[in-house]
mmCIF file of C-alpha atoms in Angstrom:
data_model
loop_
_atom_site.group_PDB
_atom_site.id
_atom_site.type_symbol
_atom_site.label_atom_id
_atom_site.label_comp_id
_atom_site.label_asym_id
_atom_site.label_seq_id
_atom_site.Cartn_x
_atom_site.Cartn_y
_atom_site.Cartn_z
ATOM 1 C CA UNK H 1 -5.523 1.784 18.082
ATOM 2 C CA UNK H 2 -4.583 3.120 14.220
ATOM 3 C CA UNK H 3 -1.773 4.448 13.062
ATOM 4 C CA UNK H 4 -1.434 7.201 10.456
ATOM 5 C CA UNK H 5 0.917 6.887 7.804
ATOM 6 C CA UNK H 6 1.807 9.446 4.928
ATOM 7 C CA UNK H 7 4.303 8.727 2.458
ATOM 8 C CA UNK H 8 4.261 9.970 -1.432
ATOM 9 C CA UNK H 9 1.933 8.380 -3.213
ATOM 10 C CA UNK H 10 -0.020 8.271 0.306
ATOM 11 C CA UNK H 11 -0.174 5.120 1.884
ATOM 12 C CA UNK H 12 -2.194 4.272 5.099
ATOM 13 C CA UNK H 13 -2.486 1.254 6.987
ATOM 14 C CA UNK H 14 -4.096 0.593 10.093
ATOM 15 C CA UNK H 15 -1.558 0.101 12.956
ATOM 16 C CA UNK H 16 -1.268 1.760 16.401
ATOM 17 C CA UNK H 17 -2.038 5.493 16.526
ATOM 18 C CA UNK H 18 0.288 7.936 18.792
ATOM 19 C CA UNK H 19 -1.410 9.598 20.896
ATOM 20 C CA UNK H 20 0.938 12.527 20.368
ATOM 21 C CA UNK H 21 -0.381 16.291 20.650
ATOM 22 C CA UNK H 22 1.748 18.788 19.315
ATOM 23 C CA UNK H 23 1.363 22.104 21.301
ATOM 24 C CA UNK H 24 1.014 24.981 18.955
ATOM 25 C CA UNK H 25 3.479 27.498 18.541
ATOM 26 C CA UNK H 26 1.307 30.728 18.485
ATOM 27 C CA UNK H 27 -1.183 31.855 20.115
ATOM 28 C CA UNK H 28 -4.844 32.268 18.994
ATOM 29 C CA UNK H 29 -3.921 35.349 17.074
ATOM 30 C CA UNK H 30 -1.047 34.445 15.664
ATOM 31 C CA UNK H 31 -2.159 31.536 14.241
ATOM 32 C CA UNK H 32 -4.622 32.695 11.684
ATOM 33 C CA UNK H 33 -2.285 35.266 10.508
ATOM 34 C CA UNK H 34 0.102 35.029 7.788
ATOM 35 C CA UNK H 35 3.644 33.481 7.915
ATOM 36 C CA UNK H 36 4.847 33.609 4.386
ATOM 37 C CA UNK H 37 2.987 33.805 0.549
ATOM 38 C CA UNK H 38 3.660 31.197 -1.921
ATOM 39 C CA UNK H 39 2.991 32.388 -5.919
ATOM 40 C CA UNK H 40 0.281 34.600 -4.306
ATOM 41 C CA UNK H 41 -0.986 32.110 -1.739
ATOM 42 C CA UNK H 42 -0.950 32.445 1.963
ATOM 43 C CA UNK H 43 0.775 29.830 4.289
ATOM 44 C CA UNK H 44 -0.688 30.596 8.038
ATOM 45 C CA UNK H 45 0.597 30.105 11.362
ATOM 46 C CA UNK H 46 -2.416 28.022 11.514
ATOM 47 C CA UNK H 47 -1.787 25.842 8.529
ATOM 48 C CA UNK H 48 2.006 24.828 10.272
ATOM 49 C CA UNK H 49 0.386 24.260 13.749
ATOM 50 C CA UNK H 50 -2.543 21.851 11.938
ATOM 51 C CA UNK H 51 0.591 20.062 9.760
ATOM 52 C CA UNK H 52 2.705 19.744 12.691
ATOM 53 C CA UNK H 53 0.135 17.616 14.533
ATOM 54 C CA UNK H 54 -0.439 15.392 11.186
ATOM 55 C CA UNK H 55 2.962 15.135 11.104
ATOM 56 C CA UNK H 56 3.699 13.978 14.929
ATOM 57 C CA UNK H 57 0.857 10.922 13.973
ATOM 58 C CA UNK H 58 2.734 10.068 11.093
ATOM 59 C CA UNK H 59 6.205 10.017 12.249
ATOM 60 C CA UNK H 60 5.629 9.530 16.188
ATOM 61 C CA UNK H 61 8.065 13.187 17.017
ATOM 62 C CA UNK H 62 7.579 16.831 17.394
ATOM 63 C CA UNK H 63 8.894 18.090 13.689
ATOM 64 C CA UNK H 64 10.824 20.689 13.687
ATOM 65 C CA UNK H 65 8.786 24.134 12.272
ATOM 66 C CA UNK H 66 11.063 24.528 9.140
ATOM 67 C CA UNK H 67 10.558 21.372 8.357
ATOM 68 C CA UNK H 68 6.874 21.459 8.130
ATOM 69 C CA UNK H 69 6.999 25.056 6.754
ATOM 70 C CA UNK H 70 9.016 23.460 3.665
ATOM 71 C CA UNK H 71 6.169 20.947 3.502
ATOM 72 C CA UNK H 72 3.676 23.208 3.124
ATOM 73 C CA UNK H 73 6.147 25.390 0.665
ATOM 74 C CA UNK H 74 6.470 22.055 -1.463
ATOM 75 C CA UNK H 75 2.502 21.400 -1.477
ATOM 76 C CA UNK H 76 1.679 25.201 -2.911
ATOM 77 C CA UNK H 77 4.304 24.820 -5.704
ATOM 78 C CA UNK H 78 3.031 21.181 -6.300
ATOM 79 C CA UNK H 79 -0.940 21.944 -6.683
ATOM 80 C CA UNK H 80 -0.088 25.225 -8.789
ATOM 81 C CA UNK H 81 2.258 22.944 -11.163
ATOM 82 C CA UNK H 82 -0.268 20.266 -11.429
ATOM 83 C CA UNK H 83 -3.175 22.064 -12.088
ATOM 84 C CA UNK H 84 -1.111 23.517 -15.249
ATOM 85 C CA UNK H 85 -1.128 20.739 -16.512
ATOM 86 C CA UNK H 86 -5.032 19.553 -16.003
ATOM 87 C CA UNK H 87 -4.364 17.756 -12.832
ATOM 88 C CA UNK H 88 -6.511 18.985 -10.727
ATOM 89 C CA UNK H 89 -8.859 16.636 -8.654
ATOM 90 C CA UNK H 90 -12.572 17.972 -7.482
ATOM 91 C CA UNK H 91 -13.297 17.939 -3.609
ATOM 92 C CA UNK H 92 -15.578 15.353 -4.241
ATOM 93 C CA UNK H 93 -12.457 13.698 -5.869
ATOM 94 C CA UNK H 94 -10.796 14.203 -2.477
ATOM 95 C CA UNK H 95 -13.035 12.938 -0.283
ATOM 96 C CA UNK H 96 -13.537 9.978 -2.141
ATOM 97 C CA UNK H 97 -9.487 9.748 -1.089
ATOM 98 C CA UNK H 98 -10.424 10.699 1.823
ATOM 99 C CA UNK H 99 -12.964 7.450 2.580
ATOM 100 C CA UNK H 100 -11.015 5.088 0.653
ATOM 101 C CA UNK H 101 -7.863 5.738 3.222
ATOM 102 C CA UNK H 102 -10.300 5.138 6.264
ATOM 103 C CA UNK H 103 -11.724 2.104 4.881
ATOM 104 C CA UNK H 104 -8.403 0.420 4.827
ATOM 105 C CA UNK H 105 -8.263 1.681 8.242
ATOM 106 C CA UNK H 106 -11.406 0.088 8.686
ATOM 107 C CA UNK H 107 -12.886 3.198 9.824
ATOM 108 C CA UNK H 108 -15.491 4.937 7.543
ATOM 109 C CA UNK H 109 -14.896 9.160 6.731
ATOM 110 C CA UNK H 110 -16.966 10.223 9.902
ATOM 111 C CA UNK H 111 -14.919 7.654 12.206
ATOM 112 C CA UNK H 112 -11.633 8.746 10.987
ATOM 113 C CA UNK H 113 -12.816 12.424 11.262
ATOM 114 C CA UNK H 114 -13.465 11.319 14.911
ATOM 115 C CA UNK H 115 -9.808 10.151 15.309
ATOM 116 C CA UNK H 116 -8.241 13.264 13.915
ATOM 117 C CA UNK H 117 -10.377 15.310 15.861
ATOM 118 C CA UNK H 118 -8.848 13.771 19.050
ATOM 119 C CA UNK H 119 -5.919 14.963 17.735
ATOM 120 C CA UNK H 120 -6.571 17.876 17.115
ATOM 121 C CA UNK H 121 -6.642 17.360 13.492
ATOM 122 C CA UNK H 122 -9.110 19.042 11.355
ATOM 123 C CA UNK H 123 -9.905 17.068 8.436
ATOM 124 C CA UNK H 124 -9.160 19.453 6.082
ATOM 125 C CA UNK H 125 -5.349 19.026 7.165
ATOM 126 C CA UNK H 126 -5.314 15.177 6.454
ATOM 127 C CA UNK H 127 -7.084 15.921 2.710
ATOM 128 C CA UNK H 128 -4.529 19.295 1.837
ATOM 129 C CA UNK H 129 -1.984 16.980 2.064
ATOM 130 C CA UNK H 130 -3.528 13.760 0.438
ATOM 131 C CA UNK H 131 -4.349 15.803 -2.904
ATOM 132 C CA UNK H 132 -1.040 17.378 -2.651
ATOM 133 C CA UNK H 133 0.775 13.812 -2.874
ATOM 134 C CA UNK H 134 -1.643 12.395 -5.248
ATOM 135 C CA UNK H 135 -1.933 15.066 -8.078
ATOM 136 C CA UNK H 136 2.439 15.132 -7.682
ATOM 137 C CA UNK H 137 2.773 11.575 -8.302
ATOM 138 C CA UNK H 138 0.487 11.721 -11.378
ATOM 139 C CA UNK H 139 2.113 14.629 -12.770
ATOM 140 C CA UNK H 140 5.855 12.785 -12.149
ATOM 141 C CA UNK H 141 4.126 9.655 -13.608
ATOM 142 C CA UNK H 142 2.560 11.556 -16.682
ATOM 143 C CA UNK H 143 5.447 13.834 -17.283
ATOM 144 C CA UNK H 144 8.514 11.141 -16.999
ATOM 145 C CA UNK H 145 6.577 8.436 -18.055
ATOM 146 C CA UNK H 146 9.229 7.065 -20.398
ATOM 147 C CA UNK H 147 11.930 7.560 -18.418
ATOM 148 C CA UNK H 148 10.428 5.874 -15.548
ATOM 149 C CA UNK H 149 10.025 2.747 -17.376
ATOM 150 C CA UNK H 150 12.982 -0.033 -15.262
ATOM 151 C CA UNK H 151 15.161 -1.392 -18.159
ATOM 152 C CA UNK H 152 14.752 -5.195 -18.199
ATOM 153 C CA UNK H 153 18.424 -5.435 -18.607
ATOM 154 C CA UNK H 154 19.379 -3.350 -15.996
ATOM 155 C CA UNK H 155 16.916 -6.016 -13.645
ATOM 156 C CA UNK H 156 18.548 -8.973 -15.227
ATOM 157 C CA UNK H 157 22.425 -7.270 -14.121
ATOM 158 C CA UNK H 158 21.034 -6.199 -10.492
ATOM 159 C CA UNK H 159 19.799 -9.934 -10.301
ATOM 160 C CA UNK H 160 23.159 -11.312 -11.476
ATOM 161 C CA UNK H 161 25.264 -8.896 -9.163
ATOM 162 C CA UNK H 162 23.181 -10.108 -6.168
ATOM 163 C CA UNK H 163 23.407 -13.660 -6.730
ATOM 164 C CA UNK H 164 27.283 -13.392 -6.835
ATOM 165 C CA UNK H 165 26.722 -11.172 -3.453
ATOM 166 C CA UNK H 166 24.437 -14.275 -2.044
ATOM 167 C CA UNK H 167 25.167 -17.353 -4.051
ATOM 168 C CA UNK H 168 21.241 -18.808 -2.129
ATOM 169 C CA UNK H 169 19.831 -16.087 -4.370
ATOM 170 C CA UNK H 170 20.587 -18.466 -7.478
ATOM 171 C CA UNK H 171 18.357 -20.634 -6.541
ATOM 172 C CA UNK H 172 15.431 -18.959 -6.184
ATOM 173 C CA UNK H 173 15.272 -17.460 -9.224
ATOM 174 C CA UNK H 174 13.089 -19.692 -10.905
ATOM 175 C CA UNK H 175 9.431 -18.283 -11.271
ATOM 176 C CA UNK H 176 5.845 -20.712 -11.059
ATOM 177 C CA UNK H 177 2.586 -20.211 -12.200
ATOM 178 C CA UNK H 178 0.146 -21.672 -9.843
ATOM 179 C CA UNK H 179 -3.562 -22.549 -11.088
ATOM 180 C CA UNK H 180 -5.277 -23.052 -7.744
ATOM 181 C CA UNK H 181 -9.078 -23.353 -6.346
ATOM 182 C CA UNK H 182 -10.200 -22.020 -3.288
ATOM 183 C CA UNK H 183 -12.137 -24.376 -0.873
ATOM 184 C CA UNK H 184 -14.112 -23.274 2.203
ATOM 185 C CA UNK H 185 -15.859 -25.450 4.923
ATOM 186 C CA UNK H 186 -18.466 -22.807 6.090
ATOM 187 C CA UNK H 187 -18.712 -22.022 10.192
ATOM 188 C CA UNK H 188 -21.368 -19.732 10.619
ATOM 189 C CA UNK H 189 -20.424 -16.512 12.450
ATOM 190 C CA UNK H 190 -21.189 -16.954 16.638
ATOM 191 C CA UNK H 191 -21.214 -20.494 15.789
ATOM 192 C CA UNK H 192 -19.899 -22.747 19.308
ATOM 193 C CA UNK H 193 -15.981 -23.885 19.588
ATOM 194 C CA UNK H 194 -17.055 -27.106 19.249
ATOM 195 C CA UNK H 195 -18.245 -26.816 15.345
ATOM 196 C CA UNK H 196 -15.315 -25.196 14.778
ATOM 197 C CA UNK H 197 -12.888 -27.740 15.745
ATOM 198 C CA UNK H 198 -15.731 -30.415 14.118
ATOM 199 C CA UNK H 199 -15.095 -28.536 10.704
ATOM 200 C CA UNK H 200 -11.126 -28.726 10.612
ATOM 201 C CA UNK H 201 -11.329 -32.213 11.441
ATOM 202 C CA UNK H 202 -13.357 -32.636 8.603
ATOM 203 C CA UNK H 203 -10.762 -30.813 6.812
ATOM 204 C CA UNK H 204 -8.027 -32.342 7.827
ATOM 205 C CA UNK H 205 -9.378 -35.533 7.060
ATOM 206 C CA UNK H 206 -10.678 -34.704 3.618
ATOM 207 C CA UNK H 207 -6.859 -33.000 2.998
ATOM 208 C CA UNK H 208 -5.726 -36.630 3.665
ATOM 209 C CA UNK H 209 -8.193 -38.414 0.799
ATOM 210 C CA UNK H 210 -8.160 -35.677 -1.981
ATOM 211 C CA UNK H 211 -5.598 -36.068 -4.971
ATOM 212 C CA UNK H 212 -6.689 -34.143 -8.059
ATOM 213 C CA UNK H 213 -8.574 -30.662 -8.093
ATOM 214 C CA UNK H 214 -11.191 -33.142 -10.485
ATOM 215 C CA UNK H 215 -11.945 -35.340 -7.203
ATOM 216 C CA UNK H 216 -12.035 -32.039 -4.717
ATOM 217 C CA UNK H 217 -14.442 -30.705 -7.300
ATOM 218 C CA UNK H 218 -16.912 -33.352 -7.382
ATOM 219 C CA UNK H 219 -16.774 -33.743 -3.293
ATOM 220 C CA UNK H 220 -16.742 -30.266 -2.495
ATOM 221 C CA UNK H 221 -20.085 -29.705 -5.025
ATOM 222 C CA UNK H 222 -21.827 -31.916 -3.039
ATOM 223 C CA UNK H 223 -21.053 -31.345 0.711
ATOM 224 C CA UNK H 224 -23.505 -29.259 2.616
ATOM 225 C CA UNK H 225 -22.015 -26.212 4.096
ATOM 226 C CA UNK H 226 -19.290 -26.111 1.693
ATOM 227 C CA UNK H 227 -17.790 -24.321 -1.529
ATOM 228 C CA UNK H 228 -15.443 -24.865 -4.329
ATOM 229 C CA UNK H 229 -14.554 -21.426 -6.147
ATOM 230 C CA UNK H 230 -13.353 -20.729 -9.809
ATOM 231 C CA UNK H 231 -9.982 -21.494 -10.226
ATOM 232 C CA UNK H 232 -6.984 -18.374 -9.722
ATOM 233 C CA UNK H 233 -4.234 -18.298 -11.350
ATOM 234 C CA UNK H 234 -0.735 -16.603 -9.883
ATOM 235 C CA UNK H 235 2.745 -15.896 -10.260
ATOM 236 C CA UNK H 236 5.661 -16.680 -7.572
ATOM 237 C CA UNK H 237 5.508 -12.568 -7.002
ATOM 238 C CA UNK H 238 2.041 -12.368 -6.526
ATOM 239 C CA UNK H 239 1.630 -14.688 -3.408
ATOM 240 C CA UNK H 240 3.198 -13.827 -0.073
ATOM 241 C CA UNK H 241 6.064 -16.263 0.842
ATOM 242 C CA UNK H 242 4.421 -17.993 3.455
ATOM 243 C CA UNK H 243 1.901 -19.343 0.784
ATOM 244 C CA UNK H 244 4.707 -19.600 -1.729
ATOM 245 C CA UNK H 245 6.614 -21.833 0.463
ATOM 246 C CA UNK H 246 3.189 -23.970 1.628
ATOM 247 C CA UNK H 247 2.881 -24.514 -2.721
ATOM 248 C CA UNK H 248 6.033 -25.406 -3.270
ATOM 249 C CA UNK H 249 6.016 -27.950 -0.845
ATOM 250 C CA UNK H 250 3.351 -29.946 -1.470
ATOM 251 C CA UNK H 251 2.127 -32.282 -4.666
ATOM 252 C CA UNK H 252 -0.161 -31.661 -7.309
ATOM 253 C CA UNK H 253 -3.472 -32.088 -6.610
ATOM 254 C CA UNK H 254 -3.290 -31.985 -2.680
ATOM 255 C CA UNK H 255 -4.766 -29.465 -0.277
ATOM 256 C CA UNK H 256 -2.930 -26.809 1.382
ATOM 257 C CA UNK H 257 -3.503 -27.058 5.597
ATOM 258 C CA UNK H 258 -6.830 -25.707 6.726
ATOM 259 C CA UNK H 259 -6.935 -22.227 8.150
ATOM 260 C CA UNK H 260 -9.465 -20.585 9.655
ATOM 261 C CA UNK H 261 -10.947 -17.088 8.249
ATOM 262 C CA UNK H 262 -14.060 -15.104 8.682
ATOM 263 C CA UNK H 263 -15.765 -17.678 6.853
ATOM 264 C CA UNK H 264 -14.761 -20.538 8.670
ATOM 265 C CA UNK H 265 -11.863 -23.438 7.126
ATOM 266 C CA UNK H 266 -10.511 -22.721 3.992
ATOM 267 C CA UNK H 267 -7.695 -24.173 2.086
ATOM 268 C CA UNK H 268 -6.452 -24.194 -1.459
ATOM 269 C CA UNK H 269 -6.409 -27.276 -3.988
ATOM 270 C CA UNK H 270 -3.187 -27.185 -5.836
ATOM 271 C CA UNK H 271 -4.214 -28.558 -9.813
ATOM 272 C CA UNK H 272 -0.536 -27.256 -11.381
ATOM 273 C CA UNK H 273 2.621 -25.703 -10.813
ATOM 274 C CA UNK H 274 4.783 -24.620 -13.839
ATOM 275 C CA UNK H 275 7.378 -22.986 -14.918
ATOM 276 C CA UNK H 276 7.212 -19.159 -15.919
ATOM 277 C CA UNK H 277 8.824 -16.694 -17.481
ATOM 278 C CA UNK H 278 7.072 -14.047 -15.089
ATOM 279 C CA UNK H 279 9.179 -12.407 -12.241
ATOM 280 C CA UNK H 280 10.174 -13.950 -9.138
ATOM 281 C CA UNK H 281 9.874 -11.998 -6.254
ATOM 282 C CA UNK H 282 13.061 -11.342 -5.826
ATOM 283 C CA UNK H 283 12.946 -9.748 -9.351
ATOM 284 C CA UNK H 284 9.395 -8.248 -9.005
ATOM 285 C CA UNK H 285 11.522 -6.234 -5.372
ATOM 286 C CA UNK H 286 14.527 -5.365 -7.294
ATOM 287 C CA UNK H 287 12.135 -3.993 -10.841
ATOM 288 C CA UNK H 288 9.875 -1.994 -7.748
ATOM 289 C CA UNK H 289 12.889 -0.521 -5.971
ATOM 290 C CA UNK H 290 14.299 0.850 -8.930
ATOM 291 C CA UNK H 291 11.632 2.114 -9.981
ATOM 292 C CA UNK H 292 10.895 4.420 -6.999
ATOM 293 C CA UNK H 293 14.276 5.396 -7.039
ATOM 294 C CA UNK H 294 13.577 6.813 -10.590
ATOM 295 C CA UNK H 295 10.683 8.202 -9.270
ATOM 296 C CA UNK H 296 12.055 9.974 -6.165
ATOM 297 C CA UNK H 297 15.258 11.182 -8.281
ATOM 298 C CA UNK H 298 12.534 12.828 -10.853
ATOM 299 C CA UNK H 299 10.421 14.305 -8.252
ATOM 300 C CA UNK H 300 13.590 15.834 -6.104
ATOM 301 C CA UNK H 301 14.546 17.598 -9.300
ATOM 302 C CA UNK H 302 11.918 19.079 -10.197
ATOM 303 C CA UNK H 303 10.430 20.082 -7.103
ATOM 304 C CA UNK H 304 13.745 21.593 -6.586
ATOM 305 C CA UNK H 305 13.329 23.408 -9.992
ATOM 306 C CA UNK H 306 9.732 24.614 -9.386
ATOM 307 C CA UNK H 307 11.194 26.064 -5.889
ATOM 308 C CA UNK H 308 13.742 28.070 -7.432
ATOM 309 C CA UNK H 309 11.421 29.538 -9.504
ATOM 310 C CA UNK H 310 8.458 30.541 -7.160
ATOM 311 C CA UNK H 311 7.385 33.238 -5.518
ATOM 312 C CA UNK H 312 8.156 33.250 -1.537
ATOM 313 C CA UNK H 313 7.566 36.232 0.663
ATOM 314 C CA UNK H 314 7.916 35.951 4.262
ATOM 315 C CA UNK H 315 5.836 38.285 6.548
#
């Protein structure tokens, strides 16, 4: 089952999807008339039926019709406003949106078409609404570019103020660079249980004898069935914790535990761990929570700016 989320920029992820219909509020006839003009552009009944239903995926309730009416009201003022100022993506543009959001559904355009359609969401709904969000957030990020930027400062103080909140914070808030190289003990796919379980042995008994990334090189380049990849190199903020933690915890040189993937055992020789100057996570959350609320407080006021002036006529 997938889930479809919309946020600004537009995020989707693939989850569970509602299976939520939202009945439409007009009848056939009323819905391809007009409800209301927006500088010049028409806003139908069948536009806030087709929103509402996007909406109910999203959010998992019925929204209420003023709601999605001021939705649509925000989108007209945001495309006119963008495309003022150049920003104004093709349809090909769009779709190309379009398939990149069902691919990290793992769905490709005509699957996710499928998925809408069961909905009773056309398409078209799902990509008015994705080039909406996307040519807003470039125009907030072009406009207010400066004043976006998160004063290092201001980190370093919301850092300080939160350790004296949480006195554990202190002592995370040292940052490592980890220079690491991928290892993999192919199982090929449909292969039996049995070589499975054969292969993390052989991991776990290799994870026992290696000490240096030098002697996982040279037995790893040899093995049949096996690969040792370039090293990577990353920062305490750009793992996720759980792989964080696994690093910190064991020695230079060592393998983390084997875990199976698509590919069949992997792990990851550790060759160093240092010191950085980079952000810790902790500081990498606080710098990307300020910055959205920059962002959103930008965005409210001038969307609320652009409203005033426009041009809406109910019918």
């Amino acid at each position: 089952m997938i889930e479809i989320s919309l946020s600004r920029p537009v995020r989707c992820a693939a989850a569970g999807l509602a299976l939520l219909v939202v009945g439409g509020w007009n009848s056939p006839s009323q819905a391809q008339s007009v409800v209301l003009m927006v500088n010049g552009e028409p806003i139908t009944g069948f536009d806030i039926e087709q929103r509402g239903k996007l909406d109910a995926l999203s959010t998992h309730k019925t929204p209420p019709r003023e709601q999605i009416i001021n939705e649509l009201i925000d989108d007209k003022v945001k495309l006119k406003e963008a495309k003022k100022y150049g920003i104004d993506p093709t349809a090909s543009e769009v779709d190309a949106m379009y398939a990149s959001m069902g691919a990290r559904m793992r769905l490709n355009a005509d699957q996710l078409t499928a998925v809408l359609g069961r909905q009773g969401v056309r398409p078209e709904t799902m990509k008015s609404k994705m080039k909406a969000d996307s040519v807003w957030a470039s125009l907030i990020r072009g406009r207010y570019k400066d004043s976006l930027v998160v004063n290092e400062k201001d980190v370093n103080s919301a850092i300080l103020v939160k350790g004296d909140e949480n006195p554990e914070n202190k002592d995370k808030a040292t940052s490592f660079e980890y220079n690491m190289r991928p290892i993999v003990l192919v199982v090929p796919r449909g292969a039996a249980p049995g070589v499975l379980d054969a292969r993390r042995k052989e991991a776990e008994a290799l994870r026992s004898r290696i000490q240096s990334c030098d002697q996982a090189t040279d037995i790893f380049r040899t093995m049949r069935d096996a690969a040792i990849r370039d090293n990577v190199v990353k920062t305490s903020a750009d793992l996720p914790a759980p792989l964080r933690e696994m690093l910190d915890k064991i020695e230079i040189g060592r393998l983390t535990p084997p875990e199976v993937t698509k590919q069949g055992v992997e792990m990851v020789a550790l060759c160093s761990r240092k010191p950085t100057t980079a952000d810790t996570p902790e500081k990498r959350e606080l710098r990307d929570k300020m910055f959205v609320q920059k962002f959103e407080a930008k965005s409210k006021s001038y969307l609320q700016d652009l409203r005033k002036a426009a041009m809406i006529e109910k019918r």
